[in-house]
mmCIF file of N, CA and C in Angstrom:
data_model
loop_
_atom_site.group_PDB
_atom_site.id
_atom_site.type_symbol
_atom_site.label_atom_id
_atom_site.label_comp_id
_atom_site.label_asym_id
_atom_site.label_seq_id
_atom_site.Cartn_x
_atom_site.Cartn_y
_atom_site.Cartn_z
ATOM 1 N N UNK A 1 6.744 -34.165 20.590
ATOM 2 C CA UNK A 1 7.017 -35.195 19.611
ATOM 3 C C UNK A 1 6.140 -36.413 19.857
ATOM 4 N N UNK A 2 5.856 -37.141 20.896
ATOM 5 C CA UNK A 2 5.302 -38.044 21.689
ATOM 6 C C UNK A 2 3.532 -37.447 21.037
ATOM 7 N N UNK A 3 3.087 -36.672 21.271
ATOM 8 C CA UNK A 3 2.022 -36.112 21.205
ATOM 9 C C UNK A 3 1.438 -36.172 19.234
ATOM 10 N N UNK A 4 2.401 -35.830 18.539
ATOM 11 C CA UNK A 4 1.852 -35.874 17.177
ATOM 12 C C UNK A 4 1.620 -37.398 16.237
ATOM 13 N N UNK A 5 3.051 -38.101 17.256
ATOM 14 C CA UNK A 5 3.122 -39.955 17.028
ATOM 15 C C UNK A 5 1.612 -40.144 17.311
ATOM 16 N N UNK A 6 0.847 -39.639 18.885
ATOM 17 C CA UNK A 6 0.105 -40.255 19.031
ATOM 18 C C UNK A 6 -1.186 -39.794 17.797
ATOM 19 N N UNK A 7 -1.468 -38.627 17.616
ATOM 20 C CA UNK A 7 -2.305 -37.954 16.416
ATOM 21 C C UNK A 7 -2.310 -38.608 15.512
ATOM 22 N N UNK A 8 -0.769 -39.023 15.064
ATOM 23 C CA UNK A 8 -0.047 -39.716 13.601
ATOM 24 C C UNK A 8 -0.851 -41.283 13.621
ATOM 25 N N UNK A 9 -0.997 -41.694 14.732
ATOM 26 C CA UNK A 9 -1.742 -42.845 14.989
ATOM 27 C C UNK A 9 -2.922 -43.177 15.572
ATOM 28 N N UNK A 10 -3.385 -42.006 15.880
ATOM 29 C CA UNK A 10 -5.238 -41.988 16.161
ATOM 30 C C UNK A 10 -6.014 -41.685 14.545
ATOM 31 N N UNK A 11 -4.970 -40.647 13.824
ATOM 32 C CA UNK A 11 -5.776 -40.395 12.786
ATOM 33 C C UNK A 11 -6.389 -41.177 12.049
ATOM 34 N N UNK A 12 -5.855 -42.300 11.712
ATOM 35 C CA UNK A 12 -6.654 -42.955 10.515
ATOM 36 C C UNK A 12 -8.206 -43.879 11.161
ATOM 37 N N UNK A 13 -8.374 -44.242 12.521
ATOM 38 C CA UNK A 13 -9.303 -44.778 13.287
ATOM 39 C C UNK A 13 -10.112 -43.266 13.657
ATOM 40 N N UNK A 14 -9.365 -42.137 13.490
ATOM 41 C CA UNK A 14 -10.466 -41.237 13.604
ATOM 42 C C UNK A 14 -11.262 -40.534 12.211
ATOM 43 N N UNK A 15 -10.087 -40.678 11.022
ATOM 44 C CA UNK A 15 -11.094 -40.652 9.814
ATOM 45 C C UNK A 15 -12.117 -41.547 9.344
ATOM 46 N N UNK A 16 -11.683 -42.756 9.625
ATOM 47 C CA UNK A 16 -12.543 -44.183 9.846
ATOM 48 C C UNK A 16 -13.893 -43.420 10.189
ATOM 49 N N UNK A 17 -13.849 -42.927 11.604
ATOM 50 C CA UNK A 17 -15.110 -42.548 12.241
ATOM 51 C C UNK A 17 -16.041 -41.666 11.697
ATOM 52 N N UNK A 18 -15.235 -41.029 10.806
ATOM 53 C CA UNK A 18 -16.598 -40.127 9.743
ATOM 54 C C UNK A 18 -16.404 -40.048 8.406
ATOM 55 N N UNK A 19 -15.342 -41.459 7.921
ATOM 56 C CA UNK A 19 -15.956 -41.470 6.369
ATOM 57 C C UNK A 19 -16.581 -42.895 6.146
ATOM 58 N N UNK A 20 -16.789 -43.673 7.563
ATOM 59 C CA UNK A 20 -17.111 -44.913 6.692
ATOM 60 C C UNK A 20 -18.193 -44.798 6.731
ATOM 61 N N UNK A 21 -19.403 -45.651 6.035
ATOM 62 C CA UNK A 21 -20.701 -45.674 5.909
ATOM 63 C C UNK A 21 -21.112 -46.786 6.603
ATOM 64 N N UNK A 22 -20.416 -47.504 7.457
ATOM 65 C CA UNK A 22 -21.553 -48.537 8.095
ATOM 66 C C UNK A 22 -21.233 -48.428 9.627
ATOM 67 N N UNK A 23 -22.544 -47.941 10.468
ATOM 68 C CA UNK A 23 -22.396 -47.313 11.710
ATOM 69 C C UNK A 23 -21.814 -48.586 12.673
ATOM 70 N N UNK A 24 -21.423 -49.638 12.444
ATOM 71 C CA UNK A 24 -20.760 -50.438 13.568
ATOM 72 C C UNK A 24 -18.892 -49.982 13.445
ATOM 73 N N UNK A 25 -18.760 -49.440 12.397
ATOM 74 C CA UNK A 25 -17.294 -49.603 11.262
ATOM 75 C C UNK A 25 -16.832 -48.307 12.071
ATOM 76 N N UNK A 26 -17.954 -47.392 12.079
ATOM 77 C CA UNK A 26 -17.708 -45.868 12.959
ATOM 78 C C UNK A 26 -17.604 -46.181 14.323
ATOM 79 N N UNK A 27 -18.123 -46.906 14.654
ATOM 80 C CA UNK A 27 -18.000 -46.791 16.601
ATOM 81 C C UNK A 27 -16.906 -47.676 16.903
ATOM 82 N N UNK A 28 -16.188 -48.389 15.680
ATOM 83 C CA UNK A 28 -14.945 -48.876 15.873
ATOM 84 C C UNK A 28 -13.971 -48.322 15.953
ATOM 85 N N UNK A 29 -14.522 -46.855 14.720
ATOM 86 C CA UNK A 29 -13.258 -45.905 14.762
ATOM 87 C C UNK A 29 -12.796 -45.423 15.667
ATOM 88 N N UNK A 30 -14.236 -45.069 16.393
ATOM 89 C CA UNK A 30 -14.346 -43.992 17.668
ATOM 90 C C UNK A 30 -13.375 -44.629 18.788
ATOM 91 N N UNK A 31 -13.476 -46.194 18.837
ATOM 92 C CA UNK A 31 -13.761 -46.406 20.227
ATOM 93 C C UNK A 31 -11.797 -46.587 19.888
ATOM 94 N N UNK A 32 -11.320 -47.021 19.111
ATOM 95 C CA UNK A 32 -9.902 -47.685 18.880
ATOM 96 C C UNK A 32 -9.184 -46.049 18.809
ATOM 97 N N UNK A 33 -9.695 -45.146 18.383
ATOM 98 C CA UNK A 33 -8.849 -43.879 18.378
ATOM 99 C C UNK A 33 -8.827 -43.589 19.976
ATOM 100 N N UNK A 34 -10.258 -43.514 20.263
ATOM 101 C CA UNK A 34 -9.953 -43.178 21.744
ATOM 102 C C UNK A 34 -9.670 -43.502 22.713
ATOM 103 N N UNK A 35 -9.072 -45.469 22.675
ATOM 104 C CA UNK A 35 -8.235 -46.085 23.676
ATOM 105 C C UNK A 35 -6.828 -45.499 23.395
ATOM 106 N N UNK A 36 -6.489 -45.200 22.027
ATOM 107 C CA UNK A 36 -5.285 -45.036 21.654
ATOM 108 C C UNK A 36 -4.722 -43.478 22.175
ATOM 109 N N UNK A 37 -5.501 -42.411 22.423
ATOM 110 C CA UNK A 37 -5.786 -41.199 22.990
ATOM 111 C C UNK A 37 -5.076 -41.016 24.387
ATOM 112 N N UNK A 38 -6.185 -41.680 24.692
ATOM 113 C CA UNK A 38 -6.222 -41.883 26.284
ATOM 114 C C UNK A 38 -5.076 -42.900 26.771
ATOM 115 N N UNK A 39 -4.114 -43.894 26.024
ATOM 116 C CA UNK A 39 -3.289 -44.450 26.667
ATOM 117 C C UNK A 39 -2.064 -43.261 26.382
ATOM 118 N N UNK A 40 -2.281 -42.867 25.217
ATOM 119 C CA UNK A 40 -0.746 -41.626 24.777
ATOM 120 C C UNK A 40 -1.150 -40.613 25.853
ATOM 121 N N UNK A 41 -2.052 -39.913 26.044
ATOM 122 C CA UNK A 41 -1.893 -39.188 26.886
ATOM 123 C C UNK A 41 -1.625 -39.027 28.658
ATOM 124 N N UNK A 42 -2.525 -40.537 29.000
ATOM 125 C CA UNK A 42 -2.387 -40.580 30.536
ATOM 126 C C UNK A 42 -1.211 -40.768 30.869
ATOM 127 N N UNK A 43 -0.389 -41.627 29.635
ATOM 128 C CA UNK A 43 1.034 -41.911 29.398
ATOM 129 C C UNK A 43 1.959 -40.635 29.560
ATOM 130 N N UNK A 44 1.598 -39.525 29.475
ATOM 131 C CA UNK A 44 1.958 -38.594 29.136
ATOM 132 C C UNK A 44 1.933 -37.490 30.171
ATOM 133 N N UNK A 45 0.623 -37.606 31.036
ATOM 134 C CA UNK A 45 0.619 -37.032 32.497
ATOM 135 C C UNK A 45 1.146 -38.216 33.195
ATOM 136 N N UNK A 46 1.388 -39.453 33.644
ATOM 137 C CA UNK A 46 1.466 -40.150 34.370
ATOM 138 C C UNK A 46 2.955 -40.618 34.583
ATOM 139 N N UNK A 47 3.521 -40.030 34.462
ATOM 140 C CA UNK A 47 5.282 -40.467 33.951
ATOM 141 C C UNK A 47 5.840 -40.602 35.494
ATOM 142 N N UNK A 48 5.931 -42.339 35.388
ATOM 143 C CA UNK A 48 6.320 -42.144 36.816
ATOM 144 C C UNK A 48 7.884 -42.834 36.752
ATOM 145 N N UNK A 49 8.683 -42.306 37.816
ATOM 146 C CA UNK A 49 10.015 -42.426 37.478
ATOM 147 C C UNK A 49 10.510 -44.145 37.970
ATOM 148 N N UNK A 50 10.247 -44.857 37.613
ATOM 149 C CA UNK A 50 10.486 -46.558 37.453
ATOM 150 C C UNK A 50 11.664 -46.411 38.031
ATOM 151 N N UNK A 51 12.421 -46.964 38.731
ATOM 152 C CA UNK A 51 14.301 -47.918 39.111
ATOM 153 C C UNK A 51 13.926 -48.731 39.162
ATOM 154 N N UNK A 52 14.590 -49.951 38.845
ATOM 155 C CA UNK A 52 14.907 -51.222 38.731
ATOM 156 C C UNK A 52 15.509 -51.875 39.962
ATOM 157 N N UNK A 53 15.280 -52.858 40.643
ATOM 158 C CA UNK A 53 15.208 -53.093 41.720
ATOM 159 C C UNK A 53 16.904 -53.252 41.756
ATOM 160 N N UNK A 54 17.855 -53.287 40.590
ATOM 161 C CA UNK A 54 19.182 -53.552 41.259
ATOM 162 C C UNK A 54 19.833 -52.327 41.341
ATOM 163 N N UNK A 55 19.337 -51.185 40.623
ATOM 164 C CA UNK A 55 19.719 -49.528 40.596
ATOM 165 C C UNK A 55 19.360 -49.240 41.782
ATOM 166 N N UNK A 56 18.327 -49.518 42.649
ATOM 167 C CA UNK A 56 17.712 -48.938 43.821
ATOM 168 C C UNK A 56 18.773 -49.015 44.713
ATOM 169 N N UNK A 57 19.435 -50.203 44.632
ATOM 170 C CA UNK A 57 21.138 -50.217 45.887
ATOM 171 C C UNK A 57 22.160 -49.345 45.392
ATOM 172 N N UNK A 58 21.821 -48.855 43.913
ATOM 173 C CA UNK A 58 23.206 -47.700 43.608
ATOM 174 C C UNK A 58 23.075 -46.239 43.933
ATOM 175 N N UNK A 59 21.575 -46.310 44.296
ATOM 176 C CA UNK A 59 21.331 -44.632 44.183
ATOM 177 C C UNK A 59 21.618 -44.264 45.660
ATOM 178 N N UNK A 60 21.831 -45.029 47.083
ATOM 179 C CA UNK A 60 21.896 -44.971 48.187
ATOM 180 C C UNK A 60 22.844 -43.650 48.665
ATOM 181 N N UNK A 61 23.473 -42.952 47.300
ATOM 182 C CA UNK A 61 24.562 -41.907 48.111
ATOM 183 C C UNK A 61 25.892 -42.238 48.891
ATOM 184 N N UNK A 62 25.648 -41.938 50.124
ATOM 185 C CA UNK A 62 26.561 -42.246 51.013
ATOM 186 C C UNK A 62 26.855 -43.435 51.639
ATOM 187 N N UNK A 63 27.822 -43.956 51.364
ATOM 188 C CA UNK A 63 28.761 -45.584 51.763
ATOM 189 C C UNK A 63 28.550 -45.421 53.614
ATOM 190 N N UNK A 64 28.372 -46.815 53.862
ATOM 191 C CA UNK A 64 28.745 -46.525 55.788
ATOM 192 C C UNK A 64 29.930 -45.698 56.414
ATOM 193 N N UNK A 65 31.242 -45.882 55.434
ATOM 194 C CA UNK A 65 32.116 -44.759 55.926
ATOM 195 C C UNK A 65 32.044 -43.517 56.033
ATOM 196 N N UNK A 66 31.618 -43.228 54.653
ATOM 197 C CA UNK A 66 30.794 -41.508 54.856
ATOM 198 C C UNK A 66 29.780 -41.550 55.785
ATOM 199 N N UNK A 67 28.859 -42.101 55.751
ATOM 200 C CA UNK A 67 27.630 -41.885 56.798
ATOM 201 C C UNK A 67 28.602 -41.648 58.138
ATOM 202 N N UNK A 68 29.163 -42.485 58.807
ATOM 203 C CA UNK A 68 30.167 -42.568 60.370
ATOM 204 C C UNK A 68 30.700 -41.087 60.072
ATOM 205 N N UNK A 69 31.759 -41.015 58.806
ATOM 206 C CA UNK A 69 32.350 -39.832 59.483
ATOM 207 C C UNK A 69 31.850 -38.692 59.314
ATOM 208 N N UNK A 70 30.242 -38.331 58.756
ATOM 209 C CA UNK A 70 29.285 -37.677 59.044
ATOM 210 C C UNK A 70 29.183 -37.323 60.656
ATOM 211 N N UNK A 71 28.838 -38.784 61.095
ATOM 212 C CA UNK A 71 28.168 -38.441 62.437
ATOM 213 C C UNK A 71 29.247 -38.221 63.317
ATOM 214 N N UNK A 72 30.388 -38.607 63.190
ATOM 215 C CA UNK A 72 31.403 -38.308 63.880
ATOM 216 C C UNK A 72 31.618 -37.054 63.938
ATOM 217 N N UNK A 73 31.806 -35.715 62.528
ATOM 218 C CA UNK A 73 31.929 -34.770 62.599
ATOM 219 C C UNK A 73 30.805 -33.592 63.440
ATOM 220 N N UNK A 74 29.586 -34.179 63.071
ATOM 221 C CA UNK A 74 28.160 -33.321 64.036
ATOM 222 C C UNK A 74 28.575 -33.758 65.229
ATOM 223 N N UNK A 75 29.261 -34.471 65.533
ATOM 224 C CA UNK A 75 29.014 -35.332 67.018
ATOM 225 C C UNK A 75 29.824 -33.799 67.789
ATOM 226 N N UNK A 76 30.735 -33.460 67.030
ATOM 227 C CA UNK A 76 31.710 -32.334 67.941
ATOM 228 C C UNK A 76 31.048 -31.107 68.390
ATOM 229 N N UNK A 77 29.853 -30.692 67.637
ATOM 230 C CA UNK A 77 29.221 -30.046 68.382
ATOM 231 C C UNK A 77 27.890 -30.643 69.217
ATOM 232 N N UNK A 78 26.949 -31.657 68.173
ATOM 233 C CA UNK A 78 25.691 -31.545 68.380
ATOM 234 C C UNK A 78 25.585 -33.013 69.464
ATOM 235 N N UNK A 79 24.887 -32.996 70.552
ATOM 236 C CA UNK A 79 24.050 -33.292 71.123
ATOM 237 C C UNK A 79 23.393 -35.103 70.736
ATOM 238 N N UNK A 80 23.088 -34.796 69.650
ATOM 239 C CA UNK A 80 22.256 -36.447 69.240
ATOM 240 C C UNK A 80 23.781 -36.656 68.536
ATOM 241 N N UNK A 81 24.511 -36.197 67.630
ATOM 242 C CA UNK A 81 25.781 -37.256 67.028
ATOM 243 C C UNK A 81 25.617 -38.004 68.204
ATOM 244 N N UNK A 82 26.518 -37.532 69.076
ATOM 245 C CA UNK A 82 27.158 -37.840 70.502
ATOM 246 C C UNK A 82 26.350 -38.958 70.577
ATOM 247 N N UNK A 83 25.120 -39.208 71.117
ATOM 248 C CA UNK A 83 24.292 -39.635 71.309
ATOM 249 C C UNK A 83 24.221 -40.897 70.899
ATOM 250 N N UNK A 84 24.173 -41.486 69.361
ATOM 251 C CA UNK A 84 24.171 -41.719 68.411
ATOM 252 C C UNK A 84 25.613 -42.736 68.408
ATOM 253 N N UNK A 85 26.684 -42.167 68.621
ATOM 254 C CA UNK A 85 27.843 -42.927 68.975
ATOM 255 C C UNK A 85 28.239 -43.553 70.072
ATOM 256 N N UNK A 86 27.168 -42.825 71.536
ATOM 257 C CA UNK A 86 27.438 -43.673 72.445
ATOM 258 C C UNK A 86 26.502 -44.922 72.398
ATOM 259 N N UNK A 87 25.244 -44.774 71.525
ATOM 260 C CA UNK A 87 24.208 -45.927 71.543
ATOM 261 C C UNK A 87 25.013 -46.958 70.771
ATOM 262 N N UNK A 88 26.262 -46.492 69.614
ATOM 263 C CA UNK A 88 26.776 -48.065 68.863
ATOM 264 C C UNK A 88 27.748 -48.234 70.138
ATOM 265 N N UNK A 89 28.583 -47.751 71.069
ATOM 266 C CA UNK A 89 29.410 -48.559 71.731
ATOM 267 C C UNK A 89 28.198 -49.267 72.604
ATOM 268 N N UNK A 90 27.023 -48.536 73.378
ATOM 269 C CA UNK A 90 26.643 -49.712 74.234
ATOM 270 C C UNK A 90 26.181 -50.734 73.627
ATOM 271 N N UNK A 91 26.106 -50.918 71.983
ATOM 272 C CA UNK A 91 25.246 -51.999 71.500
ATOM 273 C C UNK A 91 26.665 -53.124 71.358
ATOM 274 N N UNK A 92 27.827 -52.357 71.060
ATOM 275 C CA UNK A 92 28.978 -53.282 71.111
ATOM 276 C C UNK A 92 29.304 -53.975 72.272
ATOM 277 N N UNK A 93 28.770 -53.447 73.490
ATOM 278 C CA UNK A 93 29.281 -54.464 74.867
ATOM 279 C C UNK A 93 28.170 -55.032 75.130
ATOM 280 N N UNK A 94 26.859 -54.585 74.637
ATOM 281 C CA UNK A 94 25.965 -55.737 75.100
ATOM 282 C C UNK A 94 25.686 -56.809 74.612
ATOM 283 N N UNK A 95 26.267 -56.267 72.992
ATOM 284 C CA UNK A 95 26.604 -57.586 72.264
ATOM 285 C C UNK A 95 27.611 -58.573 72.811
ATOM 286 N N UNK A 96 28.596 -58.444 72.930
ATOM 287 C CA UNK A 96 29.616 -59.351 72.723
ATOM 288 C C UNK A 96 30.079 -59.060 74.454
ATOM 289 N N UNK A 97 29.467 -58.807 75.346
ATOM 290 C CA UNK A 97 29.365 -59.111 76.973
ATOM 291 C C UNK A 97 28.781 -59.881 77.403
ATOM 292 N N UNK A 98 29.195 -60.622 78.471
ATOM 293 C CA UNK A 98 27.787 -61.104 79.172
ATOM 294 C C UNK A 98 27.566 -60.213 80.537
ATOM 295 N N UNK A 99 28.200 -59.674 80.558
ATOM 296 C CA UNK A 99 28.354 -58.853 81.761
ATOM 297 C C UNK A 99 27.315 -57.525 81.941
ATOM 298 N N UNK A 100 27.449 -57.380 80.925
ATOM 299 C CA UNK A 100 26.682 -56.193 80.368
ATOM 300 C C UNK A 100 25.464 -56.063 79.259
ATOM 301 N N UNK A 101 24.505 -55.247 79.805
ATOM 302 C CA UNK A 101 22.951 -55.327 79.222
ATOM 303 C C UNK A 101 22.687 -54.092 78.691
ATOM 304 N N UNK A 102 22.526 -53.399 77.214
ATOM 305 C CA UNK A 102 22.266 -52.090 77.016
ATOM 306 C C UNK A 102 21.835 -51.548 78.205
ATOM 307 N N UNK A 103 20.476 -51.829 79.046
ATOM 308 C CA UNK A 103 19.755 -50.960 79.357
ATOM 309 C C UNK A 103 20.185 -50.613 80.913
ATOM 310 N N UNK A 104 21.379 -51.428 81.254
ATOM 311 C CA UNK A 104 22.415 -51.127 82.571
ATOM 312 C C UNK A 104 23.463 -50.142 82.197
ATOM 313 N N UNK A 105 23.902 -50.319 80.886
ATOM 314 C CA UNK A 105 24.486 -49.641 80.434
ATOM 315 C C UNK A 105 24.247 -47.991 80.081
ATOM 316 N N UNK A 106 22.897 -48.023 80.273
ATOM 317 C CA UNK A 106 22.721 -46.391 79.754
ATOM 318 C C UNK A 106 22.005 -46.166 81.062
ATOM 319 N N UNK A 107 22.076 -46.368 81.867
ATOM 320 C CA UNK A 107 21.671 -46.226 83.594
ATOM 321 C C UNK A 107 23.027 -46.175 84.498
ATOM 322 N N UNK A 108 24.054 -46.931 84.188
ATOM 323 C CA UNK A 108 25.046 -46.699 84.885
ATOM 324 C C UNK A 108 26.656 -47.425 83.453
ATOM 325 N N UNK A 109 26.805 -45.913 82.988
ATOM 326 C CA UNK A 109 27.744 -46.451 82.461
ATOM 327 C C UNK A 109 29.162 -46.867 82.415
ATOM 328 N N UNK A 110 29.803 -47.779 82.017
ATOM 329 C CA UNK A 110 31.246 -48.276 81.869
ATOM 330 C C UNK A 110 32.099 -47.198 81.367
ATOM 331 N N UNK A 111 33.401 -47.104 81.818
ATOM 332 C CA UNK A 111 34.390 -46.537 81.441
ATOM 333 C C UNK A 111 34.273 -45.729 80.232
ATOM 334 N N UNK A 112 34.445 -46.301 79.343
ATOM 335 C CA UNK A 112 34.306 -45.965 77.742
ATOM 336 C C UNK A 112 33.096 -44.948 78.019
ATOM 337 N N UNK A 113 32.231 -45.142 78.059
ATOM 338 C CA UNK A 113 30.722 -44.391 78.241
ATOM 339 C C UNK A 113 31.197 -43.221 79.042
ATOM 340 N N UNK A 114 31.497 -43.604 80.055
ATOM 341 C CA UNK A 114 31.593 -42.010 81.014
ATOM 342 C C UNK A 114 32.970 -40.970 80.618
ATOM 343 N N UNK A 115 34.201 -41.878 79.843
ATOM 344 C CA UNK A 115 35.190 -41.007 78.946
ATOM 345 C C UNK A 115 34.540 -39.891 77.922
ATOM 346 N N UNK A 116 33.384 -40.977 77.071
ATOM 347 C CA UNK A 116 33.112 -40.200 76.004
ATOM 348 C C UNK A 116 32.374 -38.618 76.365
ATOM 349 N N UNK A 117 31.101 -39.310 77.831
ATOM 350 C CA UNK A 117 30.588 -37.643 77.881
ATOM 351 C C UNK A 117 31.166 -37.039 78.996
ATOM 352 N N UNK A 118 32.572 -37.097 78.852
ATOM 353 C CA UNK A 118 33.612 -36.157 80.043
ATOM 354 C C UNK A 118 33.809 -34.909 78.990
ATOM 355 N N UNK A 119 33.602 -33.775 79.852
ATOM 356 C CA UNK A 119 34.046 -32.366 79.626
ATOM 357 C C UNK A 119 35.577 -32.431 78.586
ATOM 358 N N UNK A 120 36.066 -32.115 77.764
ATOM 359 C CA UNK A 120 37.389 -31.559 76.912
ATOM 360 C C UNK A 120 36.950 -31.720 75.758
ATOM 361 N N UNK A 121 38.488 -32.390 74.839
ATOM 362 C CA UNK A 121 37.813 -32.456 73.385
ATOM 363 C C UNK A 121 37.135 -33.582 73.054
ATOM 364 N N UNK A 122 36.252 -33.208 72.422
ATOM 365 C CA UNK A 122 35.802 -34.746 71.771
ATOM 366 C C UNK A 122 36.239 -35.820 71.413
ATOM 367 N N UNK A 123 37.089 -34.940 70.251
ATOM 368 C CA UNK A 123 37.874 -36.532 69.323
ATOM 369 C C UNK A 123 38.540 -36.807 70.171
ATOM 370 N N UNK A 124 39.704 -36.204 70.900
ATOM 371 C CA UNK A 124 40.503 -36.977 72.123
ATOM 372 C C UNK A 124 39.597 -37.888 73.374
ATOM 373 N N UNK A 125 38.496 -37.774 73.136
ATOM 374 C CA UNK A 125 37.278 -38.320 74.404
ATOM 375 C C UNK A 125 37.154 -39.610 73.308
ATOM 376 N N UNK A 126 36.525 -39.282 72.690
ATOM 377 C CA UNK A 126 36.041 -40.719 71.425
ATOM 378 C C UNK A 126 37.487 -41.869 71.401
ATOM 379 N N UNK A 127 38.633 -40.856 70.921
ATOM 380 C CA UNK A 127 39.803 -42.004 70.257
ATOM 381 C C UNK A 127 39.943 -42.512 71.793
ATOM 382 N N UNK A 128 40.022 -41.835 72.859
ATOM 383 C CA UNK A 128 40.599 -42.759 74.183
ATOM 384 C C UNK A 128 39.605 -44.105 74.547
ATOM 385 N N UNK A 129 38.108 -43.470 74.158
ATOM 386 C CA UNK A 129 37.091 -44.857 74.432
ATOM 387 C C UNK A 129 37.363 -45.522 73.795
ATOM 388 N N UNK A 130 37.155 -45.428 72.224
ATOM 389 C CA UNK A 130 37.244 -46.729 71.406
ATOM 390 C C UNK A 130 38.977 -47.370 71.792
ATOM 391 N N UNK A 131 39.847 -46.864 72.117
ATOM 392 C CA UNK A 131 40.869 -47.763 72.382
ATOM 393 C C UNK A 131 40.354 -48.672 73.671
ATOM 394 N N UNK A 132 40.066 -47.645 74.376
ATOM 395 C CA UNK A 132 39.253 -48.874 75.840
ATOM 396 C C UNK A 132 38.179 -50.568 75.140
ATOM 397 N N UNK A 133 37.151 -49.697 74.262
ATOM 398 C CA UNK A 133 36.449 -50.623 73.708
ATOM 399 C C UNK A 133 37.400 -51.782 73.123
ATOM 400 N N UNK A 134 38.361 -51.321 72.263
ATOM 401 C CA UNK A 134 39.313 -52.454 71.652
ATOM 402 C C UNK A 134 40.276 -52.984 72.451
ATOM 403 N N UNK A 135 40.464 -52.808 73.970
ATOM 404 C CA UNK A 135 41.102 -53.356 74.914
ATOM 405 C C UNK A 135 39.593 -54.483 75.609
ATOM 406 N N UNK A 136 38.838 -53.983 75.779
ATOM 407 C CA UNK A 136 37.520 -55.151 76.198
ATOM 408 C C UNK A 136 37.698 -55.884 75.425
ATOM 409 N N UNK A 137 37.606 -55.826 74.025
ATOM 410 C CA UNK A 137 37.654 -56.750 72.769
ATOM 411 C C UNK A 137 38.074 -57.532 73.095
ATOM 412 N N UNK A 138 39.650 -57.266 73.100
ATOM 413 C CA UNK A 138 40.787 -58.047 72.883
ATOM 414 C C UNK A 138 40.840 -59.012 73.939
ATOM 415 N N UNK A 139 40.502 -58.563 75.118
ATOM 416 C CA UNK A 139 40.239 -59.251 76.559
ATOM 417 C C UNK A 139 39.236 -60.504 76.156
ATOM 418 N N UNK A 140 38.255 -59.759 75.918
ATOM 419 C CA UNK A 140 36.908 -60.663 75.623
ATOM 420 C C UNK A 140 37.601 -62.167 74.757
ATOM 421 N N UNK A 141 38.161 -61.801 73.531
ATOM 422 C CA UNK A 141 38.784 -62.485 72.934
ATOM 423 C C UNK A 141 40.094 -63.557 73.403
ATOM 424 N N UNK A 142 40.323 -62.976 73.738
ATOM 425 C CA UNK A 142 41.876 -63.734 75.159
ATOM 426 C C UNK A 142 40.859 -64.780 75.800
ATOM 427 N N UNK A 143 40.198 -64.356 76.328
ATOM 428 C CA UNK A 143 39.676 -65.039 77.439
ATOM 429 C C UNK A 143 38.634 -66.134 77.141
ATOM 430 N N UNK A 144 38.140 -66.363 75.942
ATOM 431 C CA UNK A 144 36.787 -67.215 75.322
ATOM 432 C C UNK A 144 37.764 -68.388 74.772
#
């Protein structure tokens, strides 16, 4: 459809080009049909898919809750979840510690840390740390 609009509107700059009689009148035809050509068509291979810079934050998929209980669920078997969840608790005590420095932390770790990669179940390993973590909290908090 796109394609005959453009025909529908080259034609008359391309009959121009071989019925008029004065050769500047023709290379006008030529030249105005064939910008008009060449924009319908590159238009036409070139289709590139535009978002709008406030759609670009809707198309994101998955909310932070889904993403977590993503990684929470791989975490029960795989290797990097795990991984992955122990790097946000050490970023939580090195944040809000003074006691504690990520990179002491993943060299010799705190409670919470050495619960999570203890041998049993996972989720029972995870829920017992993060209660530890929210007992530091709360401490941390008491005490400031």
């Amino acid at each position: 459809m796109r394609v005959s609009k453009a025909l529908f509107l080259a034609a008359p700059f391309a009959l121009m080009a071989f019925l008029a009689g004065s050769y500047l009148v023709r290379w006008l035809g030529v030249m105005i049909a064939g910008v008009i050509l060449i924009v319908v068509l590159f238009g036409l291979e070139i289709q590139s898919d535009y978002v709008p810079r406030r759609k670009r934050n809707l198309i994101s998929g998955k909310n932070e809750l889904e993403r977590l209980t993503s990684v929470v669920k791989r975490a029960r078997k795989g290797k990097m979840a795990r991984e992955i969840i122990a790097e946000e608790i050490r970023g939580i005590y090195a944040l809000l510690s003074d006691e504690y420095t990520y990179f002491d932390l993943k060299s010799n770790p705190n409670e919470a840390l050495r619960l999570l990669y203890s041998e049993g179940d996972f989720y029972e390993n995870l829920k017992k740390a993060l209660e530890i973590v929210e007992a530091d909290l709360n401490e941390d908090r008491r005490g400031a």
